[in-house]
Coordinates of C-alpha atoms in Angstrom, one line a residue:
M1 CA 132.0 122.4 106.5
F2 CA 131.8 120.1 103.5
I3 CA 133.2 116.6 103.1
K4 CA 133.8 115.1 99.6
I5 CA 133.7 111.3 99.2
T6 CA 135.3 110.1 96.0
H7 CA 135.2 106.6 94.4
A8 CA 138.7 105.9 93.7
G9 CA 137.9 103.4 90.8
S10 CA 135.5 105.8 88.8
G11 CA 135.9 109.4 90.1
A12 CA 132.2 109.4 91.1
N13 CA 131.7 111.5 94.2
A14 CA 129.2 112.9 96.7
T15 CA 129.6 116.1 98.8
V16 CA 128.1 116.1 102.4
S17 CA 127.5 119.2 104.6
L18 CA 128.2 118.6 108.2
T19 CA 125.1 120.7 108.9
G20 CA 122.4 118.0 109.0
A21 CA 124.8 115.5 107.3
T22 CA 123.1 116.7 104.2
V23 CA 124.3 115.0 100.8
K24 CA 124.4 118.3 98.6
S25 CA 125.6 116.5 95.5
F26 CA 126.1 113.1 93.8
V27 CA 128.1 113.2 90.6
T28 CA 128.3 109.9 88.8
A29 CA 131.4 108.5 87.0
G30 CA 130.0 109.9 83.8
G31 CA 129.8 113.5 85.2
K32 CA 126.0 113.6 85.7
E33 CA 124.8 115.5 88.7
V34 CA 121.9 113.5 90.2
I35 CA 120.9 115.7 93.2
F36 CA 119.4 119.0 93.0
C37 CA 120.3 121.9 95.3
S38 CA 118.6 125.4 95.3
R39 CA 120.8 128.3 94.0
L40 CA 119.5 130.2 97.1
A41 CA 120.1 127.4 99.5
K42 CA 121.7 128.6 102.8
L43 CA 125.1 126.9 103.0
D44 CA 126.6 128.6 106.1
G45 CA 124.9 126.3 108.7
S46 CA 122.3 128.9 109.7
K47 CA 119.4 126.7 108.5
A48 CA 118.7 123.4 106.9
I49 CA 119.8 123.2 103.2
R50 CA 117.1 123.6 100.6
G51 CA 117.9 120.7 98.3
G52 CA 120.3 117.6 98.5
I53 CA 119.0 114.9 100.9
P54 CA 118.0 116.5 104.1
L55 CA 117.3 113.9 106.9
C56 CA 113.9 114.1 108.7
F57 CA 113.6 112.5 112.2
P58 CA 111.9 112.0 114.6
Q59 CA 109.1 113.5 112.6
F60 CA 108.1 114.2 109.0
G61 CA 106.2 117.6 108.8
Q62 CA 105.2 119.0 112.2
P63 CA 102.9 116.8 114.0
D64 CA 104.6 117.8 117.2
K65 CA 104.5 121.6 117.4
S66 CA 107.0 121.6 120.2
M67 CA 109.8 121.1 117.6
P68 CA 110.5 122.4 114.1
Q69 CA 109.1 120.8 110.9
H70 CA 110.9 117.6 110.1
G71 CA 112.6 117.3 113.5
F72 CA 116.2 118.0 114.4
L73 CA 118.6 115.9 112.3
R74 CA 118.9 118.3 109.3
A75 CA 119.6 121.4 111.4
N76 CA 122.3 120.2 113.9
Q77 CA 125.9 119.9 113.3
W78 CA 127.2 116.3 112.8
K79 CA 130.7 114.9 113.3
Q80 CA 132.7 113.0 110.6
G81 CA 133.3 109.4 111.6
K82 CA 135.5 106.8 109.7
S83 CA 136.2 106.8 106.0
Y84 CA 137.0 103.6 104.3
E85 CA 136.7 101.5 101.2
D86 CA 134.1 98.7 101.2
E87 CA 136.0 95.4 100.6
A88 CA 133.0 93.8 99.0
T89 CA 132.0 96.5 96.5
G90 CA 135.0 98.8 96.3
A91 CA 132.7 101.7 97.3
A92 CA 134.0 104.8 99.0
V93 CA 132.2 105.1 102.4
C94 CA 132.1 107.8 105.1
D95 CA 130.1 107.7 108.2
F96 CA 128.6 110.7 110.2
V97 CA 127.6 110.8 113.8
L98 CA 125.2 112.8 115.8
T99 CA 124.8 112.6 119.5
L100 CA 122.1 114.6 121.4
T101 CA 124.3 115.5 124.2
D102 CA 126.3 117.6 121.7
N103 CA 123.3 119.2 119.9
M104 CA 120.6 121.2 121.6
R105 CA 119.1 122.9 118.6
D106 CA 115.6 122.3 117.3
R107 CA 114.5 119.8 119.9
G108 CA 111.4 120.0 121.9
G109 CA 108.8 118.0 123.8
K110 CA 110.1 114.7 125.0
W111 CA 113.2 115.3 122.9
A112 CA 114.0 118.5 124.6
P113 CA 117.3 118.6 126.6
G114 CA 116.7 116.8 129.8
G115 CA 113.6 115.2 128.2
E116 CA 112.6 111.4 128.2
Y117 CA 113.9 110.5 124.7
K118 CA 117.5 110.0 123.9
C119 CA 119.2 108.5 120.8
E120 CA 122.4 108.4 118.8
A121 CA 122.4 108.6 115.0
I122 CA 124.8 107.2 112.5
Y123 CA 124.7 108.0 108.8
C124 CA 126.6 106.1 106.3
V125 CA 127.1 107.4 102.8
K126 CA 128.5 105.0 100.2
V127 CA 129.5 106.0 96.7
E128 CA 130.0 103.8 93.6
A129 CA 130.5 104.7 90.0
E130 CA 126.6 105.1 89.3
K131 CA 125.3 104.4 92.7
L132 CA 124.7 106.3 96.0
T133 CA 123.6 104.4 99.1
T134 CA 122.5 106.3 102.3
T135 CA 121.8 104.4 105.5
L136 CA 120.5 106.0 108.7
T137 CA 120.7 104.1 111.9
V138 CA 119.2 105.5 115.0
T139 CA 119.6 103.8 118.4
N140 CA 117.4 104.5 121.3
T141 CA 120.0 105.1 124.0
G142 CA 117.3 106.0 126.7
D143 CA 115.3 103.7 129.0
K144 CA 111.9 104.8 127.4
T145 CA 110.3 103.4 124.3
I146 CA 110.2 106.1 121.7
E147 CA 106.7 106.6 120.5
G148 CA 105.5 108.1 117.2
Q149 CA 108.8 108.2 115.6
Q150 CA 109.1 108.9 111.8
A151 CA 112.1 109.0 109.4
L152 CA 112.4 110.2 105.8
F153 CA 115.0 110.9 103.1
H154 CA 113.9 114.2 101.6
T155 CA 115.7 113.5 98.4
Y156 CA 115.7 116.2 95.7
Y157 CA 116.3 115.1 92.1
E158 CA 117.9 117.2 89.5
I159 CA 115.6 117.4 86.3
E160 CA 117.5 117.8 83.0
D161 CA 116.9 120.7 80.8
K162 CA 114.3 122.2 83.2
K163 CA 111.8 119.7 82.1
A164 CA 110.0 118.8 85.4
M165 CA 106.6 120.0 83.9
D166 CA 107.0 117.6 80.9
K167 CA 105.4 114.3 82.0
D168 CA 107.3 112.4 79.4
A169 CA 110.6 113.5 80.6
C170 CA 109.9 113.7 84.4
N171 CA 107.8 111.2 86.1
V172 CA 107.7 108.3 88.8
K173 CA 106.8 104.8 87.8
G174 CA 106.0 102.0 90.3
L175 CA 103.2 103.5 92.5
K176 CA 100.1 102.0 90.8
G177 CA 97.9 100.5 93.4
Y178 CA 99.4 102.6 96.3
S179 CA 97.0 104.5 98.6
V180 CA 97.4 108.3 98.3
V181 CA 97.0 111.0 100.7
D182 CA 97.1 114.3 98.8
K183 CA 98.1 117.3 100.9
S184 CA 97.4 119.8 98.1
P185 CA 94.4 118.5 96.1
G186 CA 93.3 120.6 93.2
E187 CA 89.7 121.8 92.8
G188 CA 87.4 119.0 92.6
E189 CA 90.2 116.4 93.4
P190 CA 89.9 113.9 96.3
A191 CA 92.3 114.2 99.3
E192 CA 92.5 110.4 99.4
F193 CA 92.4 107.9 96.5
I194 CA 94.1 104.8 95.0
Q195 CA 96.8 105.5 92.4
E196 CA 95.4 103.9 89.2
D197 CA 97.9 105.5 86.6
E198 CA 101.3 103.9 85.9
L199 CA 103.0 107.4 86.1
V200 CA 103.0 110.2 88.7
F201 CA 103.8 113.5 87.1
V202 CA 103.7 117.3 88.0
Y203 CA 100.8 119.4 86.6
K204 CA 100.1 121.5 89.6
E205 CA 101.6 121.7 93.1
I206 CA 102.3 118.0 94.0
D207 CA 102.5 116.9 97.7
R208 CA 101.3 113.4 98.1
I209 CA 102.1 110.4 100.4
Y210 CA 102.0 107.1 98.8
S211 CA 101.7 103.9 100.9
N212 CA 101.1 100.2 100.4
P213 CA 101.4 98.0 103.3
L214 CA 101.5 95.0 101.0
K215 CA 104.8 96.2 99.6
P216 CA 107.1 97.1 102.5
D217 CA 110.1 97.7 100.4
L218 CA 110.2 100.6 97.8
D219 CA 111.3 99.9 94.1
L220 CA 110.7 102.9 91.7
M221 CA 111.8 104.2 88.4
I222 CA 112.2 108.0 88.2
S223 CA 112.6 109.7 84.9
T224 CA 114.7 112.7 85.5
G225 CA 114.9 113.9 81.8
S226 CA 114.3 112.8 78.2
N227 CA 117.3 110.5 78.3
S228 CA 117.9 110.2 82.0
K229 CA 116.5 107.7 84.8
V230 CA 117.1 106.8 88.3
K231 CA 116.2 103.6 90.1
L232 CA 115.3 104.2 93.7
E233 CA 115.2 101.3 96.3
A234 CA 114.4 101.7 100.0
S235 CA 113.7 99.7 103.1
G236 CA 113.6 99.8 106.8
K237 CA 113.6 97.8 109.9
V238 CA 112.5 98.9 113.3
N239 CA 113.4 96.7 116.4
G240 CA 114.8 94.3 113.8
V241 CA 111.5 93.9 112.2
S242 CA 110.7 95.0 108.4
A243 CA 108.8 98.4 108.4
A244 CA 106.7 99.5 105.5
T245 CA 108.2 102.2 103.5
S246 CA 105.9 105.0 102.2
V247 CA 107.1 107.7 99.7
V248 CA 106.4 111.4 99.2
V249 CA 106.4 113.0 95.8
W250 CA 106.7 116.8 96.0
N251 CA 107.2 119.7 93.6
P252 CA 106.1 123.2 94.9
Y253 CA 104.9 124.6 91.5
I254 CA 104.4 128.2 90.8
E255 CA 102.9 129.9 93.9
K256 CA 104.6 127.7 96.6
A257 CA 108.0 128.3 95.0
K258 CA 107.5 132.0 95.1
S259 CA 106.8 131.7 98.9
L260 CA 110.1 129.8 99.7
G261 CA 112.9 132.3 100.4
D262 CA 115.7 130.0 99.7
F263 CA 114.3 128.6 96.4
G264 CA 114.4 130.4 93.0
D265 CA 111.0 131.4 91.8
E266 CA 111.3 129.3 88.5
Q267 CA 113.4 126.4 90.1
Y268 CA 110.4 124.2 90.3
H269 CA 111.1 123.4 86.7
E270 CA 114.5 121.9 87.7
M271 CA 113.6 119.5 90.5
L272 CA 111.4 116.7 91.8
C273 CA 111.3 115.2 95.3
V274 CA 110.8 111.6 95.7
E275 CA 111.2 111.0 99.4
P276 CA 111.2 107.5 101.0
G277 CA 109.8 107.5 104.6
L278 CA 109.1 105.3 107.6
L279 CA 105.9 107.1 108.5
N280 CA 104.0 104.5 110.5
N281 CA 104.9 105.8 113.9
D282 CA 106.5 102.4 114.8
P283 CA 107.7 102.6 118.5
L284 CA 111.4 102.1 119.0
S285 CA 112.1 100.2 122.2
S286 CA 115.0 101.0 124.5
G287 CA 118.4 99.7 123.2
N288 CA 117.0 99.0 119.8
T289 CA 117.6 100.5 116.5
M290 CA 115.9 101.8 113.4
V291 CA 117.8 101.2 110.2
F292 CA 116.7 102.9 107.0
E293 CA 118.4 102.7 103.6
Q294 CA 117.9 104.2 100.2
V295 CA 119.9 103.1 97.2
I296 CA 120.0 105.6 94.2
T297 CA 121.3 104.1 90.8
A298 CA 121.6 106.5 87.9
L299 CA 120.8 104.6 84.5

């Protein structure tokens, strides 16, 4: 089931699947689609959607092998909460809620049914004329501190005219000086380095984690076409304290794209993932919250 959130003042809208509370689409007031979704994505709830903004929690990747990659938020069924207009901005807002007692899928280890860890998640999606704000709030409802938790917005951006391989049309600016962990280094390339160039762009399979503890909040400019840009801002707090925001830049390129059953072989030309994440394993104490927000502004 999909929920459409429409900004009354401009007609801008976002479409959200109750499977994973995944934002599948964000169309601006000018009619521009900002978010990429694979043409082969499974939209029947049978698996996480390939594209959109999948939610990753309590892990990014699969450090805990007892549960699936990226955790359980993106695969379970959420409930629609309240819908309203934000009085301050006029934004159209809709909340989505996930409680573990209602969702048993893709949970393992200490998160397994009857396990030590318990939480409630509320996801707020806010739509304005040219802006999409997503806020994930996770509350530790158990009596144990949640250790090793991570959260990430796995955001897929639509690249105009299939120009993801054109570094002038598709790139990320704002990561100079960040430490990089490259999960798919090319021949002769280091697995860890400091980003020295102004721009990050696709020239092979790109799967990199960028971190800078001196810059806890993220502020990037993403070129999504020859005449299209997106400003990305992200920040988070754990237990009420500011937490450093990392970012993953990903494009599967040729061979990886062919190996993905729910992704067209040539669709790597059409997308770029720029994924803000809280990846420092900050413990979440009982009764406290993790609040993580990204703001996407189409320019």
